[in-house]
Amino acid sequence: MNIVGKKIGLSTQVFSAMILGAVFGLLFGGVMVKLEFIGTIWLNCIKMIVVPMVLMTIITGITSQKDLKSLGRIAVRIMVYYVLTTLVATVIGLATASVLKPGVHANFTGLASKEVSGSTDITIAQFFTNMFSSNMFVTFSESNILQTVVIAVMLGVAIMLVKNDEHREKLISGANALCSMVFSLIGMIMKASPIGIFFLMGASFGKYGTSIFTSMATLLGTYYLACILQVLLVYGLVLWFAAGISPLRFIRDSAELWVYTLSTCSSVAAIPVNMKVAREKFNVPDSISSFTVPLGSQMNYDGSVILYGCVIMFISQVCGQSVSLEMMLRVVLLSAILSTGGGGIPGSGIVKLLVMVEAFSLPTEIVGIIAAFYRLFDMGTTTNNCLGDLAGTVLVSKLEEKRAKKLAATQDNN
């Protein structure tokens, strides 16, 4: 086993496990559904380490900066990127669904509706209030990632502001040591990825069979086309013009990441993989990726807002309701606000989708049907979110690199 493991890379093992799992699910569906608990155990191990991973990577990302000024510059750049790409992603989702009109060709015969529950009363004030924890230990125990990010930023800045040099260095050294331990544990868990993914994929295909590809084919195809357009036209072109990285190279070099996210549907669990790809394929220093990638996992939801736009257009077309330019603008703005509020919304993705549909007085029954097949959409959502995080991280790294070269050239001239 060790010999084989050395010859075959982890990404190849994961991809092979995904294919084999699908085949076994189709051939031995009942057995694979019963064995789903094996994949669930692996997934639980990942979830177990998520909070300490986010906490320590952001703290060490902040404390690795030369000063708070450089941290602020990186933070502003990545946040501007995340906001702009989110707005563009919503427009792409709306435009793609407007052109292809998936709702006109949709057929819901034989589909079973799935009840969606959860609070849909969300305000801007509630969103910002939910970002700040009143008890950090409760935040950690409930795995509230958005609050964990805020706590980590506050702790990292607090360490940087410690006036006693000896104490500050000890705190930084201790944070780095804890971060090393966390990533050592992640490495152990990741070695079991092929096993966990094999059983998760087998169970999914065992439950739904090939019908999962046909029941929501029109909407699913439209959504994935919009995701591809976002990757090529937004991430690809931004990196091409700003960093000289072609869209095809970006897709090729990020393969380990998107193969992983297609399999796991977890952007938070993909943080270490994303950082690894950024470091090994795009030469991004950990001091940048350890801050921008975890932040992106909570701020950057391009894949999610693409889905919002597609679903709004889809349901409108099914109902024969026309969509005005004003309505489209409202979809763009509401999507941008709602997409970053996952930590404070019970039920997360599908409930946020329900909120969007209710906000425009469209029938929520169709959201229930979509919810029954949400795993298929979540594969694209997670992958697009993470590729957006990676592209933003690479962009900021290249901008920092150009700035450093410019400063060095100025100093040489002086």
CSV table of C-alpha atoms in Angstrom, one decimal:
chain,number,residue,atom,x,y,z
A,1,MET,CA,0.0,0.0,0.0
A,2,ASN,CA,2.8,2.4,0.8
A,3,ILE,CA,4.5,1.7,-2.5
A,4,VAL,CA,1.3,2.4,-4.4
A,5,GLY,CA,0.6,5.5,-2.4
A,6,LYS,CA,4.0,6.9,-3.3
A,7,LYS,CA,3.5,6.4,-7.0
A,8,ILE,CA,-0.1,7.7,-7.2
A,9,GLY,CA,-0.7,11.3,-6.1
A,10,LEU,CA,-3.5,12.1,-3.7
A,11,SER,CA,-5.6,14.0,-6.3
A,12,THR,CA,-5.4,11.0,-8.6
A,13,GLN,CA,-6.5,8.7,-5.8
A,14,VAL,CA,-9.4,11.0,-4.9
A,15,PHE,CA,-10.6,11.2,-8.5
A,16,SER,CA,-10.3,7.4,-8.9
A,17,ALA,CA,-12.2,6.9,-5.7
A,18,MET,CA,-15.0,9.3,-7.0
A,19,ILE,CA,-15.4,7.3,-10.2
A,20,LEU,CA,-15.3,3.9,-8.5
A,21,GLY,CA,-17.7,5.1,-5.9
A,22,ALA,CA,-20.2,6.2,-8.6
A,23,VAL,CA,-19.8,2.8,-10.4
A,24,PHE,CA,-20.2,0.8,-7.2
A,25,GLY,CA,-23.2,3.0,-6.2
A,26,LEU,CA,-24.9,2.1,-9.5
A,27,LEU,CA,-24.1,-1.6,-9.3
A,28,PHE,CA,-24.5,-2.2,-5.5
A,29,GLY,CA,-26.7,0.7,-4.4
A,30,GLY,CA,-28.3,-0.9,-1.4
A,31,VAL,CA,-24.9,-2.0,0.1
A,32,MET,CA,-23.3,1.4,-0.6
A,33,VAL,CA,-26.1,3.3,1.1
A,34,LYS,CA,-25.7,1.1,4.2
A,35,LEU,CA,-21.9,1.7,4.2
A,36,GLU,CA,-22.3,5.5,3.9
A,37,PHE,CA,-21.4,5.8,7.6
A,38,ILE,CA,-17.8,5.2,6.7
A,39,GLY,CA,-17.7,8.3,4.6
A,40,THR,CA,-19.6,10.2,7.2
A,41,ILE,CA,-17.0,9.3,9.8
A,42,TRP,CA,-14.2,10.7,7.6
A,43,LEU,CA,-16.3,13.9,6.9
A,44,ASN,CA,-16.9,14.3,10.7
A,45,CYS,CA,-13.1,14.1,11.2
A,46,ILE,CA,-12.7,17.0,8.8
A,47,LYS,CA,-15.5,19.0,10.5
A,48,MET,CA,-13.8,18.4,13.9
A,49,ILE,CA,-10.6,20.2,12.8
A,50,VAL,CA,-12.3,23.0,11.0
A,51,VAL,CA,-12.6,25.5,13.9
A,52,PRO,CA,-9.0,25.2,15.1
A,53,MET,CA,-7.8,25.3,11.5
A,54,VAL,CA,-9.6,28.5,10.7
A,55,LEU,CA,-8.6,30.0,14.0
A,56,MET,CA,-4.9,29.2,13.8
A,57,THR,CA,-4.4,29.9,10.1
A,58,ILE,CA,-5.9,33.4,10.3
A,59,ILE,CA,-4.0,34.2,13.5
A,60,THR,CA,-0.7,33.1,12.0
A,61,GLY,CA,-1.6,34.8,8.7
A,62,ILE,CA,-2.0,38.1,10.6
A,63,THR,CA,1.0,37.7,12.8
A,64,SER,CA,3.3,36.8,9.9
A,65,GLN,CA,2.7,40.2,8.4
A,66,LYS,CA,5.5,42.7,8.8
A,67,ASP,CA,3.1,45.2,10.3
A,68,LEU,CA,-0.6,46.1,10.5
A,69,LYS,CA,-0.3,48.4,7.5
A,70,SER,CA,0.7,45.5,5.2
A,71,LEU,CA,-2.2,43.5,6.7
A,72,GLY,CA,-4.6,46.3,6.0
A,73,ARG,CA,-3.4,46.6,2.4
A,74,ILE,CA,-3.9,42.9,1.8
A,75,ALA,CA,-7.3,42.9,3.5
A,76,VAL,CA,-8.6,45.8,1.4
A,77,ARG,CA,-7.4,44.3,-1.8
A,78,ILE,CA,-8.9,40.8,-1.2
A,79,MET,CA,-12.2,42.2,0.1
A,80,VAL,CA,-12.6,44.5,-2.9
A,81,TYR,CA,-11.9,41.5,-5.2
A,82,TYR,CA,-14.4,39.3,-3.3
A,83,VAL,CA,-17.2,41.9,-3.5
A,84,LEU,CA,-16.7,42.7,-7.2
A,85,THR,CA,-16.5,39.1,-8.3
A,86,THR,CA,-19.6,38.3,-6.3
A,87,LEU,CA,-21.6,41.0,-8.1
A,88,VAL,CA,-20.3,39.9,-11.5
A,89,ALA,CA,-21.2,36.2,-10.6
A,90,THR,CA,-24.8,37.1,-10.0
A,91,VAL,CA,-25.0,38.9,-13.3
A,92,ILE,CA,-23.5,35.9,-15.1
A,93,GLY,CA,-26.1,33.6,-13.4
A,94,LEU,CA,-29.0,35.8,-14.4
A,95,ALA,CA,-27.7,36.3,-18.0
A,96,THR,CA,-27.0,32.6,-18.6
A,97,ALA,CA,-30.5,31.6,-17.5
A,98,SER,CA,-32.1,34.5,-19.4
A,99,VAL,CA,-30.4,33.3,-22.7
A,100,LEU,CA,-30.9,29.5,-22.2
A,101,LYS,CA,-34.3,29.7,-20.6
A,102,PRO,CA,-34.1,26.4,-18.6
A,103,GLY,CA,-37.5,27.0,-17.0
A,104,VAL,CA,-39.3,26.9,-20.4
A,105,HIS,CA,-38.1,23.3,-21.0
A,106,ALA,CA,-38.3,22.1,-17.4
A,107,ASN,CA,-40.4,19.0,-16.6
A,108,PHE,CA,-41.3,18.3,-13.0
A,109,THR,CA,-43.2,15.1,-13.6
A,110,GLY,CA,-42.4,12.5,-11.0
A,111,LEU,CA,-40.3,14.7,-8.9
A,112,ALA,CA,-41.0,14.7,-5.2
A,113,SER,CA,-40.9,17.9,-3.2
A,114,LYS,CA,-38.8,18.1,-0.1
A,115,GLU,CA,-39.9,20.4,2.7
A,116,VAL,CA,-37.5,23.2,3.5
A,117,SER,CA,-37.5,24.5,7.1
A,118,GLY,CA,-35.6,27.3,8.7
A,119,SER,CA,-35.8,30.9,9.6
A,120,THR,CA,-36.1,33.3,6.7
A,121,ASP,CA,-36.4,36.5,8.7
A,122,ILE,CA,-33.0,38.1,8.0
A,123,THR,CA,-32.1,41.7,8.3
A,124,ILE,CA,-28.8,43.6,7.7
A,125,ALA,CA,-28.7,44.5,11.4
A,126,GLN,CA,-29.1,40.8,12.4
A,127,PHE,CA,-26.4,39.7,9.9
A,128,PHE,CA,-23.8,42.1,11.4
A,129,THR,CA,-24.8,41.3,15.0
A,130,ASN,CA,-24.4,37.6,14.3
A,131,MET,CA,-20.8,38.2,13.2
A,132,PHE,CA,-19.7,39.0,16.7
A,133,SER,CA,-19.7,36.3,19.4
A,134,SER,CA,-20.8,36.9,23.0
A,135,ASN,CA,-19.0,33.7,24.1
A,136,MET,CA,-16.1,32.4,22.0
A,137,PHE,CA,-16.3,28.9,23.5
A,138,VAL,CA,-20.0,28.7,22.4
A,139,THR,CA,-18.9,29.9,19.0
A,140,PHE,CA,-16.3,27.1,18.8
A,141,SER,CA,-18.6,24.4,20.1
A,142,GLU,CA,-21.3,25.4,17.6
A,143,SER,CA,-18.8,25.6,14.7
A,144,ASN,CA,-19.9,29.1,13.8
A,145,ILE,CA,-17.2,29.8,11.2
A,146,LEU,CA,-18.1,33.4,10.5
A,147,GLN,CA,-17.8,34.3,14.2
A,148,THR,CA,-14.6,32.2,14.4
A,149,VAL,CA,-13.1,34.3,11.6
A,150,VAL,CA,-13.9,37.5,13.5
A,151,ILE,CA,-12.5,36.2,16.7
A,152,ALA,CA,-9.3,35.0,14.9
A,153,VAL,CA,-8.8,38.5,13.3
A,154,MET,CA,-9.2,40.2,16.7
A,155,LEU,CA,-6.8,37.8,18.4
A,156,GLY,CA,-4.2,38.1,15.6
A,157,VAL,CA,-4.4,41.9,15.7
A,158,ALA,CA,-4.2,41.8,19.6
A,159,ILE,CA,-1.0,39.8,19.4
A,160,MET,CA,0.5,42.3,16.9
A,161,LEU,CA,-0.3,45.1,19.3
A,162,VAL,CA,1.3,43.5,22.4
A,163,LYS,CA,4.0,46.1,23.4
A,164,ASN,CA,6.3,43.7,25.2
A,165,ASP,CA,8.6,42.3,22.4
A,166,GLU,CA,9.4,39.1,24.3
A,167,HIS,CA,5.8,38.4,25.1
A,168,ARG,CA,4.7,39.1,21.5
A,169,GLU,CA,7.4,36.8,20.0
A,170,LYS,CA,6.3,34.0,22.4
A,171,LEU,CA,2.7,34.4,21.4
A,172,ILE,CA,3.6,34.3,17.7
A,173,SER,CA,5.9,31.3,18.2
A,174,GLY,CA,3.1,29.5,20.2
A,175,ALA,CA,0.5,30.2,17.5
A,176,ASN,CA,2.9,28.9,14.8
A,177,ALA,CA,3.5,25.7,16.8
A,178,LEU,CA,-0.2,25.1,17.3
A,179,CYS,CA,-0.8,25.8,13.6
A,180,SER,CA,1.8,23.1,12.7
A,181,MET,CA,0.1,20.6,15.0
A,182,VAL,CA,-3.3,21.4,13.4
A,183,PHE,CA,-1.9,20.8,9.9
A,184,SER,CA,-0.2,17.6,11.0
A,185,LEU,CA,-3.6,16.3,12.0
A,186,ILE,CA,-5.1,17.5,8.8
A,187,GLY,CA,-2.5,15.6,6.9
A,188,MET,CA,-3.5,12.4,8.8
A,189,ILE,CA,-7.2,12.9,7.9
A,190,MET,CA,-6.4,13.8,4.2
A,191,LYS,CA,-4.6,10.5,3.7
A,192,ALA,CA,-8.0,8.8,4.2
A,193,SER,CA,-9.7,11.0,1.6
A,194,PRO,CA,-10.0,8.3,-1.1
A,195,ILE,CA,-11.7,6.0,1.3
A,196,GLY,CA,-14.2,8.6,2.6
A,197,ILE,CA,-15.0,9.9,-0.9
A,198,PHE,CA,-15.5,6.4,-2.3
A,199,PHE,CA,-18.2,5.6,0.2
A,200,LEU,CA,-19.9,9.1,0.0
A,201,MET,CA,-20.1,9.0,-3.8
A,202,GLY,CA,-21.3,5.3,-3.7
A,203,ALA,CA,-24.1,6.2,-1.3
A,204,SER,CA,-25.2,9.2,-3.4
A,205,PHE,CA,-25.5,7.2,-6.6
A,206,GLY,CA,-27.0,4.3,-4.7
A,207,LYS,CA,-29.8,6.6,-3.5
A,208,TYR,CA,-30.6,8.4,-6.7
A,209,GLY,CA,-29.2,6.3,-9.5
A,210,THR,CA,-28.9,7.9,-13.0
A,211,SER,CA,-32.2,9.8,-12.5
A,212,ILE,CA,-30.3,12.5,-10.6
A,213,PHE,CA,-28.8,13.5,-14.0
A,214,THR,CA,-32.1,13.8,-15.8
A,215,SER,CA,-34.6,15.2,-13.3
A,216,MET,CA,-33.1,18.6,-13.0
A,217,ALA,CA,-31.1,18.5,-16.2
A,218,THR,CA,-32.1,21.9,-17.6
A,219,LEU,CA,-31.4,23.9,-14.5
A,220,LEU,CA,-28.3,21.9,-13.6
A,221,GLY,CA,-26.8,22.3,-17.1
A,222,THR,CA,-27.5,26.1,-17.1
A,223,TYR,CA,-26.0,26.5,-13.7
A,224,TYR,CA,-22.7,24.6,-14.5
A,225,LEU,CA,-22.3,26.6,-17.8
A,226,ALA,CA,-22.6,29.8,-15.7
A,227,CYS,CA,-20.0,28.5,-13.3
A,228,ILE,CA,-17.6,27.7,-16.2
A,229,LEU,CA,-18.1,31.2,-17.6
A,230,GLN,CA,-17.3,32.7,-14.2
A,231,VAL,CA,-14.1,30.7,-14.0
A,232,LEU,CA,-13.0,31.5,-17.6
A,233,LEU,CA,-14.2,35.0,-18.1
A,234,VAL,CA,-13.7,36.4,-14.6
A,235,TYR,CA,-11.0,34.5,-12.7
A,236,GLY,CA,-9.1,33.5,-15.9
A,237,LEU,CA,-9.0,36.9,-17.5
A,238,VAL,CA,-8.2,38.7,-14.2
A,239,LEU,CA,-5.2,36.4,-13.7
A,240,TRP,CA,-4.2,36.6,-17.3
A,241,PHE,CA,-4.1,40.4,-17.4
A,242,ALA,CA,-2.8,40.9,-13.8
A,243,ALA,CA,-0.4,38.0,-13.4
A,244,GLY,CA,0.2,36.6,-16.9
A,245,ILE,CA,-1.5,33.3,-16.0
A,246,SER,CA,-3.7,31.9,-18.8
A,247,PRO,CA,-7.2,30.6,-18.0
A,248,LEU,CA,-6.2,27.1,-19.2
A,249,ARG,CA,-3.1,27.1,-16.9
A,250,PHE,CA,-5.2,28.2,-14.0
A,251,ILE,CA,-7.7,25.3,-14.5
A,252,ARG,CA,-4.9,22.8,-15.0
A,253,ASP,CA,-2.8,23.8,-12.0
A,254,SER,CA,-5.8,24.0,-9.7
A,255,ALA,CA,-7.0,20.5,-10.6
A,256,GLU,CA,-6.1,19.1,-7.2
A,257,LEU,CA,-8.4,21.7,-5.6
A,258,TRP,CA,-11.5,21.3,-7.9
A,259,VAL,CA,-11.3,17.5,-7.9
A,260,TYR,CA,-11.4,17.7,-4.1
A,261,THR,CA,-14.2,20.2,-3.9
A,262,LEU,CA,-16.4,18.3,-6.4
A,263,SER,CA,-16.0,15.3,-4.2
A,264,THR,CA,-16.5,16.8,-0.7
A,265,CYS,CA,-18.8,19.8,-1.3
A,266,SER,CA,-17.0,21.6,1.6
A,267,SER,CA,-15.2,24.9,1.0
A,268,VAL,CA,-14.1,25.0,4.6
A,269,ALA,CA,-12.6,21.5,4.5
A,270,ALA,CA,-10.8,22.5,1.3
A,271,ILE,CA,-8.9,25.3,3.0
A,272,PRO,CA,-5.7,23.3,3.5
A,273,VAL,CA,-5.9,22.0,-0.1
A,274,ASN,CA,-6.5,25.5,-1.4
A,275,MET,CA,-3.5,26.8,0.5
A,276,LYS,CA,-1.3,23.9,-0.7
A,277,VAL,CA,-2.2,24.6,-4.4
A,278,ALA,CA,-1.6,28.3,-4.0
A,279,ARG,CA,1.8,27.6,-2.5
A,280,GLU,CA,3.0,24.8,-4.8
A,281,LYS,CA,1.4,25.7,-8.1
A,282,PHE,CA,1.3,29.5,-7.9
A,283,ASN,CA,4.2,30.3,-5.5
A,284,VAL,CA,1.9,32.2,-3.1
A,285,PRO,CA,3.5,32.7,0.3
A,286,ASP,CA,1.7,31.3,3.3
A,287,SER,CA,1.7,34.7,4.9
A,288,ILE,CA,-0.9,35.7,2.3
A,289,SER,CA,-2.9,32.5,1.7
A,290,SER,CA,-3.3,31.8,5.4
A,291,PHE,CA,-5.3,35.0,5.6
A,292,THR,CA,-7.1,35.3,2.2
A,293,VAL,CA,-8.2,31.7,1.8
A,294,PRO,CA,-10.0,31.3,5.2
A,295,LEU,CA,-11.4,34.8,4.8
A,296,GLY,CA,-12.7,33.8,1.3
A,297,SER,CA,-14.4,30.7,2.7
A,298,GLN,CA,-16.7,33.1,4.6
A,299,MET,CA,-16.9,36.1,2.3
A,300,ASN,CA,-16.6,34.8,-1.2
A,301,TYR,CA,-19.6,32.9,-2.4
A,302,ASP,CA,-19.6,33.3,-6.2
A,303,GLY,CA,-20.9,29.8,-6.9
A,304,SER,CA,-23.8,30.4,-4.5
A,305,VAL,CA,-24.9,33.7,-6.0
A,306,ILE,CA,-24.7,32.2,-9.5
A,307,LEU,CA,-27.2,29.6,-8.3
A,308,TYR,CA,-29.4,32.3,-6.8
A,309,GLY,CA,-29.5,34.1,-10.2
A,310,CYS,CA,-30.2,30.9,-12.2
A,311,VAL,CA,-32.9,29.7,-9.8
A,312,ILE,CA,-34.7,33.1,-9.8
A,313,MET,CA,-34.8,33.1,-13.6
A,314,PHE,CA,-35.7,29.4,-13.7
A,315,ILE,CA,-38.7,29.7,-11.4
A,316,SER,CA,-39.8,32.9,-13.1
A,317,GLN,CA,-39.8,31.1,-16.5
A,318,VAL,CA,-41.6,28.1,-15.1
A,319,CYS,CA,-44.3,30.4,-13.8
A,320,GLY,CA,-44.4,32.5,-17.0
A,321,GLN,CA,-43.4,35.6,-15.0
A,322,SER,CA,-41.4,38.3,-16.8
A,323,VAL,CA,-38.2,39.6,-15.1
A,324,SER,CA,-37.6,43.3,-15.3
A,325,LEU,CA,-34.2,45.1,-15.1
A,326,GLU,CA,-35.2,46.5,-11.7
A,327,MET,CA,-35.9,43.0,-10.4
A,328,MET,CA,-32.5,41.8,-11.8
A,329,LEU,CA,-30.7,44.6,-10.0
A,330,ARG,CA,-32.5,43.6,-6.7
A,331,VAL,CA,-31.4,40.0,-7.3
A,332,VAL,CA,-27.8,41.2,-7.6
A,333,LEU,CA,-27.8,43.3,-4.5
A,334,LEU,CA,-29.7,40.9,-2.3
A,335,SER,CA,-27.5,38.0,-3.4
A,336,ALA,CA,-24.4,39.9,-2.5
A,337,ILE,CA,-25.7,40.6,1.0
A,338,LEU,CA,-27.3,37.2,1.6
A,339,SER,CA,-24.4,35.1,0.4
A,340,THR,CA,-22.0,36.1,3.2
A,341,GLY,CA,-24.6,35.4,6.0
A,342,GLY,CA,-24.2,31.6,6.2
A,343,GLY,CA,-23.0,31.5,9.8
A,344,GLY,CA,-26.2,33.1,11.1
A,345,ILE,CA,-28.8,31.3,9.0
A,346,PRO,CA,-30.2,28.0,10.1
A,347,GLY,CA,-30.0,25.5,7.2
A,348,SER,CA,-27.4,27.5,5.3
A,349,GLY,CA,-27.5,27.1,1.5
A,350,ILE,CA,-30.9,25.8,0.7
A,351,VAL,CA,-32.6,28.1,3.2
A,352,LYS,CA,-30.8,31.1,1.7
A,353,LEU,CA,-32.1,30.1,-1.6
A,354,LEU,CA,-35.6,29.9,-0.1
A,355,VAL,CA,-35.1,33.5,1.2
A,356,MET,CA,-34.2,34.7,-2.3
A,357,VAL,CA,-37.3,33.1,-3.8
A,358,GLU,CA,-39.6,34.4,-1.1
A,359,ALA,CA,-38.1,37.9,-1.5
A,360,PHE,CA,-39.4,38.0,-5.0
A,361,SER,CA,-42.8,36.4,-4.3
A,362,LEU,CA,-42.1,33.3,-6.3
A,363,PRO,CA,-43.5,29.9,-5.4
A,364,THR,CA,-41.3,28.1,-2.9
A,365,GLU,CA,-42.5,24.6,-3.8
A,366,ILE,CA,-39.9,24.5,-6.6
A,367,VAL,CA,-37.2,25.3,-4.1
A,368,GLY,CA,-38.3,22.1,-2.3
A,369,ILE,CA,-37.8,20.1,-5.4
A,370,ILE,CA,-34.4,21.7,-5.9
A,371,ALA,CA,-33.5,20.8,-2.3
A,372,ALA,CA,-34.0,17.1,-3.0
A,373,PHE,CA,-31.1,17.3,-5.5
A,374,TYR,CA,-29.0,20.0,-3.8
A,375,ARG,CA,-25.9,17.9,-3.5
A,376,LEU,CA,-25.5,18.1,-7.3
A,377,PHE,CA,-25.7,21.9,-7.2
A,378,ASP,CA,-23.5,22.0,-4.2
A,379,MET,CA,-20.6,20.4,-6.0
A,380,GLY,CA,-20.5,23.3,-8.5
A,381,THR,CA,-21.2,25.9,-5.8
A,382,THR,CA,-18.3,24.7,-3.6
A,383,THR,CA,-15.9,24.4,-6.5
A,384,ASN,CA,-16.6,27.8,-7.9
A,385,ASN,CA,-16.4,29.4,-4.4
A,386,CYS,CA,-13.0,27.8,-3.8
A,387,LEU,CA,-11.6,28.6,-7.3
A,388,GLY,CA,-12.6,32.2,-6.6
A,389,ASP,CA,-10.7,32.2,-3.3
A,390,LEU,CA,-7.7,30.8,-5.1
A,391,ALA,CA,-7.8,33.3,-7.9
A,392,GLY,CA,-8.1,36.2,-5.5
A,393,THR,CA,-5.2,34.9,-3.4
A,394,VAL,CA,-3.0,34.6,-6.5
A,395,LEU,CA,-4.0,38.0,-7.6
A,396,VAL,CA,-3.2,39.7,-4.3
A,397,SER,CA,0.1,37.8,-4.1
A,398,LYS,CA,1.2,39.0,-7.6
A,399,LEU,CA,0.2,42.6,-6.7
A,400,GLU,CA,2.3,42.4,-3.5
A,401,GLU,CA,5.1,40.9,-5.5
A,402,LYS,CA,5.0,43.8,-8.0
A,403,ARG,CA,4.8,46.3,-5.2
A,404,ALA,CA,7.9,44.8,-3.5
A,405,LYS,CA,9.9,44.9,-6.8
A,406,LYS,CA,8.8,48.5,-7.4
A,407,LEU,CA,9.9,49.6,-3.9
A,408,ALA,CA,13.2,47.8,-4.3
A,409,ALA,CA,13.8,49.5,-7.7
A,410,THR,CA,13.1,52.9,-6.1
A,411,GLN,CA,15.5,52.3,-3.3
A,412,ASP,CA,18.2,51.2,-5.8
A,413,ASN,CA,17.7,54.4,-7.8
A,414,ASN,CA,18.0,56.5,-4.6
